mmCIF file of C-alpha atoms and ligand atoms in Angstrom:
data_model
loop_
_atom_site.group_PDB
_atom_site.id
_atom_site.type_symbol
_atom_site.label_atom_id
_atom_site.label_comp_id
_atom_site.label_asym_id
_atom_site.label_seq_id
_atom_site.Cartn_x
_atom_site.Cartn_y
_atom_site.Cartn_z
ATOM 1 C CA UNK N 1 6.919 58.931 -13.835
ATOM 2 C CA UNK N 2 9.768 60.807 -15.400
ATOM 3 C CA UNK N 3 12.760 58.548 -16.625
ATOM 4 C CA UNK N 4 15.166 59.872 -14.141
ATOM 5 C CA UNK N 5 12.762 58.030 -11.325
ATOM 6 C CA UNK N 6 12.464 55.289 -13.548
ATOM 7 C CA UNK N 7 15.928 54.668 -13.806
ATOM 8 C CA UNK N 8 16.666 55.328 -10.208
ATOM 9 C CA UNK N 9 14.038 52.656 -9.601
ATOM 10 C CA UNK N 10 15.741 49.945 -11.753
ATOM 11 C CA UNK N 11 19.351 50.849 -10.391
ATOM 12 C CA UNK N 12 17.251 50.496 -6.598
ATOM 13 C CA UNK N 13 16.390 47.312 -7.714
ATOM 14 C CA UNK N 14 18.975 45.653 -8.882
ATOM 15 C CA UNK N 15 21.376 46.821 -6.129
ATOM 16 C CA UNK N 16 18.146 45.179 -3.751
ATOM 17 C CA UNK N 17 18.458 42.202 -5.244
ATOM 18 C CA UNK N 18 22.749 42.065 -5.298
ATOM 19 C CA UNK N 19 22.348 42.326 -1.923
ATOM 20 C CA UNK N 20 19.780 39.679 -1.254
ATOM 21 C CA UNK N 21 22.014 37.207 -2.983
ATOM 22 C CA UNK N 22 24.943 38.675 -1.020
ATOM 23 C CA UNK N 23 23.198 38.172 2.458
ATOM 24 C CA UNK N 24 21.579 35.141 1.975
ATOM 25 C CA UNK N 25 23.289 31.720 3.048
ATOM 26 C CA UNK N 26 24.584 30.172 0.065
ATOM 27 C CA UNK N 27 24.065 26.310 0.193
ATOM 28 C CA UNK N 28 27.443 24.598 1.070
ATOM 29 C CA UNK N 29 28.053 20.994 0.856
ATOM 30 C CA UNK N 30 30.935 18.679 0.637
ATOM 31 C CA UNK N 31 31.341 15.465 -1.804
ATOM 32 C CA UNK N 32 32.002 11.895 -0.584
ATOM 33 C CA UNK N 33 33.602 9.387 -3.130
ATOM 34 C CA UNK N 34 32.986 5.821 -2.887
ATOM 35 C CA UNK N 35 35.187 2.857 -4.758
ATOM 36 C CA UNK N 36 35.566 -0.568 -4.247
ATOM 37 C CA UNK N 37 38.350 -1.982 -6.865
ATOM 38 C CA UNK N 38 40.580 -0.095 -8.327
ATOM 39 C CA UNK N 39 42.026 -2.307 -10.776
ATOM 40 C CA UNK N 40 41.447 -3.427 -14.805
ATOM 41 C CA UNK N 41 40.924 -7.801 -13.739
ATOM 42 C CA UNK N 42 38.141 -7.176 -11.030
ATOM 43 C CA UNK N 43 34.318 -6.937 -11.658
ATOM 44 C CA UNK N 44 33.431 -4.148 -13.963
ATOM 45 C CA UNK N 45 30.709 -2.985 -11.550
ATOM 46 C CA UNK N 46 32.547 -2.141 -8.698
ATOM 47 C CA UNK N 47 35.955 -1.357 -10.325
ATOM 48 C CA UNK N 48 37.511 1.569 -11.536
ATOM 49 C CA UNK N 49 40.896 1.318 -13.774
ATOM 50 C CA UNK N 50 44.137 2.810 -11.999
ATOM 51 C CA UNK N 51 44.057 5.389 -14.820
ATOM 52 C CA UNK N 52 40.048 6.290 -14.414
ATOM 53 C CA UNK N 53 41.405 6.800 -11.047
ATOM 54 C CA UNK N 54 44.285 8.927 -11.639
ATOM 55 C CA UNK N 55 42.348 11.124 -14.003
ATOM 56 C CA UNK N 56 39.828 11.513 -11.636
ATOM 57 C CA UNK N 57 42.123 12.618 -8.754
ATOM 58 C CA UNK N 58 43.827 14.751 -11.993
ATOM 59 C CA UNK N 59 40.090 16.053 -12.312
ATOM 60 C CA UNK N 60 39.910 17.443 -8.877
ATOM 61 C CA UNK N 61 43.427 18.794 -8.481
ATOM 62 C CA UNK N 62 42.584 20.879 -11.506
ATOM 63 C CA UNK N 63 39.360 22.304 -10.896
ATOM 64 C CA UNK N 64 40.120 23.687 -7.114
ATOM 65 C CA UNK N 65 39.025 20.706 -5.188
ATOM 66 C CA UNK N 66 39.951 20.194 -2.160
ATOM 67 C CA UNK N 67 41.024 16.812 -0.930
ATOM 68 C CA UNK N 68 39.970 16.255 3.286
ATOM 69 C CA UNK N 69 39.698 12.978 5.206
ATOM 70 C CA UNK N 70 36.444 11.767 5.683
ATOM 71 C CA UNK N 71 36.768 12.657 10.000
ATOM 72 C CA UNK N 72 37.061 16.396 9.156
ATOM 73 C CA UNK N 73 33.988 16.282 7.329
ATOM 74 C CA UNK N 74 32.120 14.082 9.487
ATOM 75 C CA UNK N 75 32.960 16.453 12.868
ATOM 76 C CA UNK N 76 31.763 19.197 10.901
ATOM 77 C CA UNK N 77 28.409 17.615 10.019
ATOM 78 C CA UNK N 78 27.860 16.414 14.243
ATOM 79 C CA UNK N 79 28.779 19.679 15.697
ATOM 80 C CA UNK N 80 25.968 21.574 12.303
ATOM 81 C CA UNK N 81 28.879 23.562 10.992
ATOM 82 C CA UNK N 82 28.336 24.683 8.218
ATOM 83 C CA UNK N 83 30.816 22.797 4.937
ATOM 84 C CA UNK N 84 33.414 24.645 3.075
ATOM 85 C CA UNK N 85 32.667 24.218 -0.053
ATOM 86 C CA UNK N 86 34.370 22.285 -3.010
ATOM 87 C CA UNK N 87 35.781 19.791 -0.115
ATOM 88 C CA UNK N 88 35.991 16.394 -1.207
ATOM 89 C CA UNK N 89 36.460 13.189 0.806
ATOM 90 C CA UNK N 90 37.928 9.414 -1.276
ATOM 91 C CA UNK N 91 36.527 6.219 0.353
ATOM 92 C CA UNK N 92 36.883 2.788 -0.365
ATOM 93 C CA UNK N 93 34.774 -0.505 0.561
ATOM 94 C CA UNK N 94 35.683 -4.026 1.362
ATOM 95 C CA UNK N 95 39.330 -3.942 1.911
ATOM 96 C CA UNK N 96 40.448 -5.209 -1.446
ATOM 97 C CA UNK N 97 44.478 -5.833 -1.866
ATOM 98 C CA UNK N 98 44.013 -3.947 -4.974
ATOM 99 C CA UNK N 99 43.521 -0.366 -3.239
ATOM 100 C CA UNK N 100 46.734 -0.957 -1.635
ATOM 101 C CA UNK N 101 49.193 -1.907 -4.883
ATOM 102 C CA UNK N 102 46.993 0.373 -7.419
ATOM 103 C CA UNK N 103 45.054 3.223 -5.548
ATOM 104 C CA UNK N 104 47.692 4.236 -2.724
ATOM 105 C CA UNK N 105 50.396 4.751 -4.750
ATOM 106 C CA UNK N 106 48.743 7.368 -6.819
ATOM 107 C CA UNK N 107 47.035 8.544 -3.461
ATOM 108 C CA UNK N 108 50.204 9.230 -2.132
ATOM 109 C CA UNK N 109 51.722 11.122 -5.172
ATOM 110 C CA UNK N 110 48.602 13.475 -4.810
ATOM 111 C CA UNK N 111 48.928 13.556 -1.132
ATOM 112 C CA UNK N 112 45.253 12.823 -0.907
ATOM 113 C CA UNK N 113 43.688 11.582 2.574
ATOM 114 C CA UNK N 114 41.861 8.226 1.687
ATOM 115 C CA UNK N 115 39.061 6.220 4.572
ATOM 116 C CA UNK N 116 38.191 2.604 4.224
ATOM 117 C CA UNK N 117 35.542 0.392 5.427
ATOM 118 C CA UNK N 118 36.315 -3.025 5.759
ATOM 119 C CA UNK N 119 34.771 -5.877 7.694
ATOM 120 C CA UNK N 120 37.864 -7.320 10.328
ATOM 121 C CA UNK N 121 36.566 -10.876 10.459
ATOM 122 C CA UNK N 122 36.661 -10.944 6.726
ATOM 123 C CA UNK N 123 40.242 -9.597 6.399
ATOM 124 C CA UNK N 124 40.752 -12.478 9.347
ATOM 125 C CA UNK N 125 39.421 -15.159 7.531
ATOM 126 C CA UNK N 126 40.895 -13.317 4.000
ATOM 127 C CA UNK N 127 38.177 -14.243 2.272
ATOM 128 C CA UNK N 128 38.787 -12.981 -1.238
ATOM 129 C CA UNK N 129 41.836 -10.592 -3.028
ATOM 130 C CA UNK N 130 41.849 -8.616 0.724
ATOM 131 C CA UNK N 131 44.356 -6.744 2.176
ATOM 132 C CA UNK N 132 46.496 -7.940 4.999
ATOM 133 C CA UNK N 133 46.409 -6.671 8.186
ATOM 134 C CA UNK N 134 50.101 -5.588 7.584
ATOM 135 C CA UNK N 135 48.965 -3.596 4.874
ATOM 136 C CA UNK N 136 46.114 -2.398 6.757
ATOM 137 C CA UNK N 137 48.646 -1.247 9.644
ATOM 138 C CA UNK N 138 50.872 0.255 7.166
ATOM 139 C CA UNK N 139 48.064 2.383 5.142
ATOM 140 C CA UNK N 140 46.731 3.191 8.704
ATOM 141 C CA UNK N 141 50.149 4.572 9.954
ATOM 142 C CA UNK N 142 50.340 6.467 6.742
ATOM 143 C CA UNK N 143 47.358 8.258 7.959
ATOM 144 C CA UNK N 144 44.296 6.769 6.099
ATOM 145 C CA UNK N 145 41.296 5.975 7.823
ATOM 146 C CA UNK N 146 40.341 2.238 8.764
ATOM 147 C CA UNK N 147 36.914 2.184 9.491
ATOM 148 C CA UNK N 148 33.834 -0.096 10.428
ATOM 149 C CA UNK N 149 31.714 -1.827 7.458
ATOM 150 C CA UNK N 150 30.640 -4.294 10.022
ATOM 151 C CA UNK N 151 32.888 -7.419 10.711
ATOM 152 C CA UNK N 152 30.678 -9.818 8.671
ATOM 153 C CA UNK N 153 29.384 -7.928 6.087
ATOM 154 C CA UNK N 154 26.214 -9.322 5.944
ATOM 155 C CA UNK N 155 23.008 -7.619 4.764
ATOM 156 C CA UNK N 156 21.835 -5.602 7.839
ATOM 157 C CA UNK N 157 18.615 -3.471 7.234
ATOM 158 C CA UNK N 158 16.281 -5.858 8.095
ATOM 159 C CA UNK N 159 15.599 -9.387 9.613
ATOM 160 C CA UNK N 160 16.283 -12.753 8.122
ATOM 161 C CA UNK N 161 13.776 -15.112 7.226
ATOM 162 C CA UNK N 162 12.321 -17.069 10.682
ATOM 163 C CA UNK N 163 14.688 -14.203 12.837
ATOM 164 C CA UNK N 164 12.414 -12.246 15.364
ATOM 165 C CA UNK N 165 13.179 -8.102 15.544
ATOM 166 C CA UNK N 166 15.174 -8.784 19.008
ATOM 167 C CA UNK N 167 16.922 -11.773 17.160
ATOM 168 C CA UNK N 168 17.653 -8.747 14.632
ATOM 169 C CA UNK N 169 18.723 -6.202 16.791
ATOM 170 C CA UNK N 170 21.214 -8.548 18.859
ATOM 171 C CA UNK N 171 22.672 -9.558 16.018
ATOM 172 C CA UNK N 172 23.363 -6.501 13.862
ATOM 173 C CA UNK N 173 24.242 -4.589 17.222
ATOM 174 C CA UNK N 174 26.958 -7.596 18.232
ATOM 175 C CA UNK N 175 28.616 -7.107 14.022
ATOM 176 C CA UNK N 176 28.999 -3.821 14.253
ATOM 177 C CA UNK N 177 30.307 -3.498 17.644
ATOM 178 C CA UNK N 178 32.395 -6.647 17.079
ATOM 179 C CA UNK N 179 33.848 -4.629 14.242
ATOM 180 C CA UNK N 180 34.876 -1.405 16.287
ATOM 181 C CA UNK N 181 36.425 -3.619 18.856
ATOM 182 C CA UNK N 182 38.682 -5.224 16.332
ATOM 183 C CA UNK N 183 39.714 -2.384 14.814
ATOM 184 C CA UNK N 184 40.769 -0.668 17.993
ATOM 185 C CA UNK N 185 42.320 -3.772 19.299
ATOM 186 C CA UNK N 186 44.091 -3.632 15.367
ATOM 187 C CA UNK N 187 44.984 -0.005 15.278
ATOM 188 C CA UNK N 188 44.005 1.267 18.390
ATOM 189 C CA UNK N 189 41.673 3.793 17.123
ATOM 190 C CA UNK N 190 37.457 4.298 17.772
ATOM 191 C CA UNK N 191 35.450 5.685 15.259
ATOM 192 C CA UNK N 192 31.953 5.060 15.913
ATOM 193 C CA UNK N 193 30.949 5.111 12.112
ATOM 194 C CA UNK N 194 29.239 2.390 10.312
ATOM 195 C CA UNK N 195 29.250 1.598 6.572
ATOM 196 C CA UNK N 196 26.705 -0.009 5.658
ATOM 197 C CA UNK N 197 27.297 -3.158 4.054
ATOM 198 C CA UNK N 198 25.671 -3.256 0.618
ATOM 199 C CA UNK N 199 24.668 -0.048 1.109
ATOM 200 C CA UNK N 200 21.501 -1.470 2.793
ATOM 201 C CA UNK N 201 19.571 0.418 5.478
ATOM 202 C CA UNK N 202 16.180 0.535 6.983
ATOM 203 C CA UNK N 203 14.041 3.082 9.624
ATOM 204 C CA UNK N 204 14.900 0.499 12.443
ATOM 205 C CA UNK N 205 18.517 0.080 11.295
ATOM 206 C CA UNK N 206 19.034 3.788 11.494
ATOM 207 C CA UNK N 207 17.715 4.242 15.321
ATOM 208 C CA UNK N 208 19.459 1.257 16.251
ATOM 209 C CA UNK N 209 22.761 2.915 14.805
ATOM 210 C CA UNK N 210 21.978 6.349 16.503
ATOM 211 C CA UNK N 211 21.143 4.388 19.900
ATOM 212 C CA UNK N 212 25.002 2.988 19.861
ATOM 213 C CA UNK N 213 25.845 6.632 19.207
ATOM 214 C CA UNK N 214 27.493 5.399 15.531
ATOM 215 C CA UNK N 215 27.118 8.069 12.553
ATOM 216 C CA UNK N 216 26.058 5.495 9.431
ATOM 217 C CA UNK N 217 27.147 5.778 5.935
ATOM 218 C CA UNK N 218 25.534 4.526 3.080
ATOM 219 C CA UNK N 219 25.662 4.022 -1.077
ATOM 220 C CA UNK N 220 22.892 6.172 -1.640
ATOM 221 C CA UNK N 221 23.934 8.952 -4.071
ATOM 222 C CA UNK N 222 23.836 12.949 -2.995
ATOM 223 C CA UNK N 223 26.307 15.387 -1.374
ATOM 224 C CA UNK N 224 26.742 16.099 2.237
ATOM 225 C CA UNK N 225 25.253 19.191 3.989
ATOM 226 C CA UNK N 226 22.283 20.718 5.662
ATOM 227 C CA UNK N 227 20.079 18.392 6.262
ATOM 228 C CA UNK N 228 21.928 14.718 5.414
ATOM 229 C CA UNK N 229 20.674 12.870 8.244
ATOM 230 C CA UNK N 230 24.143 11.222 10.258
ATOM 231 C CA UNK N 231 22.635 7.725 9.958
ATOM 232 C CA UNK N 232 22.361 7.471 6.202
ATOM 233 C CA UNK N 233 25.328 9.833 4.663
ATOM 234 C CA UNK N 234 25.493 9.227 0.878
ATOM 235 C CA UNK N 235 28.486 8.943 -0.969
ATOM 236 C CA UNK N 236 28.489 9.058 -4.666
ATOM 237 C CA UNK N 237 29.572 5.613 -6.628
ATOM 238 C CA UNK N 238 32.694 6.567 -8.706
ATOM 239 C CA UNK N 239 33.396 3.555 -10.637
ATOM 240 C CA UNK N 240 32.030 1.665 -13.193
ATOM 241 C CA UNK N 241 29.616 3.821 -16.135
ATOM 242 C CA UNK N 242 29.622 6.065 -13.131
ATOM 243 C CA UNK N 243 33.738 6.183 -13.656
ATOM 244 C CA UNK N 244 34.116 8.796 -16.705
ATOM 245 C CA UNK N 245 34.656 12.466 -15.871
ATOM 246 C CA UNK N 246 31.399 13.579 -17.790
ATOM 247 C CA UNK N 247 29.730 11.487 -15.321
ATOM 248 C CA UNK N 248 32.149 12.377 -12.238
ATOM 249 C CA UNK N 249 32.333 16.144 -13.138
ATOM 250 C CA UNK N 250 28.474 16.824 -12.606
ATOM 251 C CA UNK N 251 28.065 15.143 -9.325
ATOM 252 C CA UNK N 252 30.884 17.417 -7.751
ATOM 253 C CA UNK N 253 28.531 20.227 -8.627
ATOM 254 C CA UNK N 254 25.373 19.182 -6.231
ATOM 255 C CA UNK N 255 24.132 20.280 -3.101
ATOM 256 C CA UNK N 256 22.546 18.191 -0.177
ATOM 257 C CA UNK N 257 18.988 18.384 -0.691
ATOM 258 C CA UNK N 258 17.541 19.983 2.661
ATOM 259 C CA UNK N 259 15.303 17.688 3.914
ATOM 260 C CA UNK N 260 13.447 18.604 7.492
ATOM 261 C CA UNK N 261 11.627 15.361 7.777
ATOM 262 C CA UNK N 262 12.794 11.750 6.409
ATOM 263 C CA UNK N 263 9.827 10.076 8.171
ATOM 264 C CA UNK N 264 8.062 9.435 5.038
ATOM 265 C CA UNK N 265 11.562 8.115 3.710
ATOM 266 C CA UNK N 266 11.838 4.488 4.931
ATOM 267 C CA UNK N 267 14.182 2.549 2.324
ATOM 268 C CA UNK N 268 12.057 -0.618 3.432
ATOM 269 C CA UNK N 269 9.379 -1.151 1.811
ATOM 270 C CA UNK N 270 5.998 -3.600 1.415
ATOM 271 C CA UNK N 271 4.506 -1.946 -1.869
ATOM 272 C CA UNK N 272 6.350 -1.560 -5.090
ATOM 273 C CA UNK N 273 6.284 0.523 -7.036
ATOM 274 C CA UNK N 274 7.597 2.875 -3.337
ATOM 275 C CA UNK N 275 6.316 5.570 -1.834
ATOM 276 C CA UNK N 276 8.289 8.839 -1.078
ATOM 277 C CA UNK N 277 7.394 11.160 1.090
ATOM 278 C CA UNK N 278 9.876 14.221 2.104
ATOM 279 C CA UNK N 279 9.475 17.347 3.510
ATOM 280 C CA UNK N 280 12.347 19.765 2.640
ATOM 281 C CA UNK N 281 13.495 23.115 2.800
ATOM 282 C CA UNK N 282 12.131 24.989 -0.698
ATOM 283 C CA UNK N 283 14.009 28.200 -0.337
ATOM 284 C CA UNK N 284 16.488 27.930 -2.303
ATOM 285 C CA UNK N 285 14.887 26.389 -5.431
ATOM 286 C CA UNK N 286 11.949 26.322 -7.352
ATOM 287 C CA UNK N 287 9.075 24.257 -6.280
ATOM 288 C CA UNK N 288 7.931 23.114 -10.292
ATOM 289 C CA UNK N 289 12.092 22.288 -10.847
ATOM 290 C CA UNK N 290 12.433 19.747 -8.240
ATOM 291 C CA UNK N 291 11.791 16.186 -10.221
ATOM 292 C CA UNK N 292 11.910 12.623 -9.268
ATOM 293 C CA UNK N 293 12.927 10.123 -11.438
ATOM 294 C CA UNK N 294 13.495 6.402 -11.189
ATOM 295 C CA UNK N 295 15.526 4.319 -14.158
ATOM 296 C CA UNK N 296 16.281 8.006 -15.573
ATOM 297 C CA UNK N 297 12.625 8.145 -16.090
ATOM 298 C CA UNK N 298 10.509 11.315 -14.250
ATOM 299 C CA UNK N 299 8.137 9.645 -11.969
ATOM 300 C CA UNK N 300 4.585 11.645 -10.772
ATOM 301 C CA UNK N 301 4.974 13.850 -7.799
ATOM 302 C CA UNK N 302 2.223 15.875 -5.350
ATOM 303 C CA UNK N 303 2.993 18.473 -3.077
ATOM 304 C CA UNK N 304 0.793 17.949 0.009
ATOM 305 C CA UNK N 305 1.771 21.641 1.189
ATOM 306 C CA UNK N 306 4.253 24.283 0.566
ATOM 307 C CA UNK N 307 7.058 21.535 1.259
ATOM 308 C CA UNK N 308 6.027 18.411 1.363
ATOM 309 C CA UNK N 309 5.988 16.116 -1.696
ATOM 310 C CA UNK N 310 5.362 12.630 -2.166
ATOM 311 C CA UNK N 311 7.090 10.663 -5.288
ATOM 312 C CA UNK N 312 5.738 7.241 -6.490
ATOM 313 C CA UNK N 313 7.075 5.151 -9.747
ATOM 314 C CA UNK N 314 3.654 4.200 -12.111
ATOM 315 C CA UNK N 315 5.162 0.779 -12.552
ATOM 316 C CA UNK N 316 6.657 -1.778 -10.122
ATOM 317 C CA UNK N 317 10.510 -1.398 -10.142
ATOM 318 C CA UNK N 318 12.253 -4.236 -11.057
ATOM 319 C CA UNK N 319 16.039 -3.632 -10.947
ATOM 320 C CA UNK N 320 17.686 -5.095 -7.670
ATOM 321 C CA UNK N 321 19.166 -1.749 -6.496
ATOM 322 C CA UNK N 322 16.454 0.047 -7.070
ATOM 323 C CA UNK N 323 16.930 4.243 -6.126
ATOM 324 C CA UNK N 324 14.594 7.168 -6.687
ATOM 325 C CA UNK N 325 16.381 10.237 -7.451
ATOM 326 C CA UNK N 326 15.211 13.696 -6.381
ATOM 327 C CA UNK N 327 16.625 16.887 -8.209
ATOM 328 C CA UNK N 328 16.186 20.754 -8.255
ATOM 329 C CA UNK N 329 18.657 23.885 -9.748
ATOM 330 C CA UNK N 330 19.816 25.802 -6.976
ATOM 331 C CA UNK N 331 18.832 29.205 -7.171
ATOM 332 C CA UNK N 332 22.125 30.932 -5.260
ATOM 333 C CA UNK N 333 24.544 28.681 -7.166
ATOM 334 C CA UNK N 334 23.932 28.939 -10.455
ATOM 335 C CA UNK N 335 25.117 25.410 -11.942
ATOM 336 C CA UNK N 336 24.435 23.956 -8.970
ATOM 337 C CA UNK N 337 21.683 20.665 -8.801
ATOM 338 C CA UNK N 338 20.111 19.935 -5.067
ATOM 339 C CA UNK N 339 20.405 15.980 -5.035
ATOM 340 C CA UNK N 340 18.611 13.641 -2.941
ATOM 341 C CA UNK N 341 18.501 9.513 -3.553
ATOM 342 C CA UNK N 342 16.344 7.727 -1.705
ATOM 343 C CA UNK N 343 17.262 3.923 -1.908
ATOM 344 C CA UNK N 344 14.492 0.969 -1.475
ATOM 345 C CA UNK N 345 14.816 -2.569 0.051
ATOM 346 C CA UNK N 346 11.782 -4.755 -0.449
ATOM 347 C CA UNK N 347 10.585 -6.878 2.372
ATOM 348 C CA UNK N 348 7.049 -9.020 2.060
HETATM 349 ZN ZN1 LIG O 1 30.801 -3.758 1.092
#
């Protein structure tokens, strides 16, 4: 082959490949933020400092991010259109006081959109630092978003000790519709989302939550995109060891993890160490880089077929919030991590 074919080969090639990358879909997917305190005399494990806080929002003014409310992302994700990228939504849990005198304020000077969950027969009963429904009406009429966390906030994936399934069903169907009433009797406003308290969810929780035509929200780490599932969206956990920006920075850079079948994904489960079993979307990573790990720890993984994998911890996990996370390099966004976390509740 003479080197003038040889180099019109290469040049053929490359331009092939430019314009492969330039035609295929490039993974999009928006961040969700979740807080609880935001102040320095609260529990260190849910709290963030004001001035974590404020560096953080600092963080994402400077970098390009761009601010939305949590509905704008959430419409997108029911009607499948595809996320802009770099969009980031700031939610809160619980309805502490705190978020009002410490977080709003600084909200407010970034002009940043804020949602949070609360549970109305808490704030009723103001059970704990909570906010007021004044203050609730005034960061409502402001323009954040008051949403459902259940009116109780009790743990809802699965039954109580001595409750039967339809004892379970009634009740965590009459919290979390108690809770939507209340609000709209409050603020005059449906949502039809659910966050779950504790971040706790189950199989049977979900389909309960899609048969009342709610979208639920959990604590489970990841980004939002193709294929989150609109009964357990994750939010990443902001505060805490989770609070510094070389631990914030990274998780603005992942990608939903495109899972076509969460079947073999129950978060309830009878053994332990867990089984997960997921079938996803491979094209845009590499088989071999996609790792489990548990406790920072990689745990063994098989793939049954081209894209389906199960993940299983050699030793029992002990820690109470126990989460296997799932991660692979994206291959059109270079710098980009796929993220999937798959959270566990133990039943006997
Ligand atoms: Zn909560």
């Amino acid at each position: 082959m003479s080197l003038l074919r040889r180099v019109c080969l290469i040049a053929c090639a490359i331009a092939l490949i430019a314009l492969i990358a330039l035609i295929a879909p490039r993974a999009q997917a928006a961040i969700i933020l979740q807080y609880h305190h935001v102040a320095t005399d609260t529990p260190s494990s849910t709290s963030v400092t004001p001035k974590e806080f404020r560096t953080q929002l600092q963080y994402l003014k400077d970098n390009g991010y761009k601010v939305v409310s949590l509905d704008r992302l959430i419409n997108q994700l029911k009607a499948g259109e595809p996320l802009v990228d770099n969009e980031v939504a700031i939610t809160f849990d619980d309805g502490y006081a705190n978020v009002f005198t410490n977080a709003r304020p600084i909200l407010r000077e970034f002009g940043y959109p804020y949602t949070m969950f609360l549970g109305p027969a808490l704030i009723d009963r103001q059970e704990g630092p909570l906010l007021s429904w004044q203050q609730i009406k005034t960061m409502h009429d402001e323009g954040a978003i008051i949403a459902n966390h259940s009116s109780y906030h009790h743990r809802l994936a699965v039954p109580k000790s001595g409750e039967s399934k339809a004892q379970w069903r009634e009740r965590v169907k009459a919290d979390i519709l108690l809770a939507e009433q209340q609000l709209e009797q409050k603020l005059g406003v449906r949502r039809n989302w659910v966050a779950y308290p504790y971040g706790d969810f189950s199989a049977e929780l979900e389909q309960l939550v899609a048969e009342l035509g709610f979208i639920g929200i959990g604590q489970q780490s990841g980004a939002v995109g193709t294929g989150v599932s609109l009964t357990r969206i994750p939010r990443y956990p902001s505060s805490s060891q989770y609070a510094a920006i070389k631990h914030f920075a990274p998780k603005l850079k992942t990608l939903a993890l495109p899972v076509t079948d969460y079947s073999g994904a129950d978060p309830v489960s009878r053994v332990n160490p867990p089984l997960l079993k997921l079938t996803v979307n491979t094209q845009d990573f590499k088989v071999k880089a996609l790792n489990c790990f548990f406790n920072g720890e990689a745990i063994p993984m098989t793939w049954l077929d081209a894209n389906t994998f199960t993940a299983q911890a050699s030793t029992p996990l002990k820690l109470s919030h126990n989460r296997y996370n799932c991660t692979a390099p994206s291959r059109s966004k270079p710098g980009y991590f796929y993220w999937f976390s798959q959270p566990w509740v133990f039943v006997k």
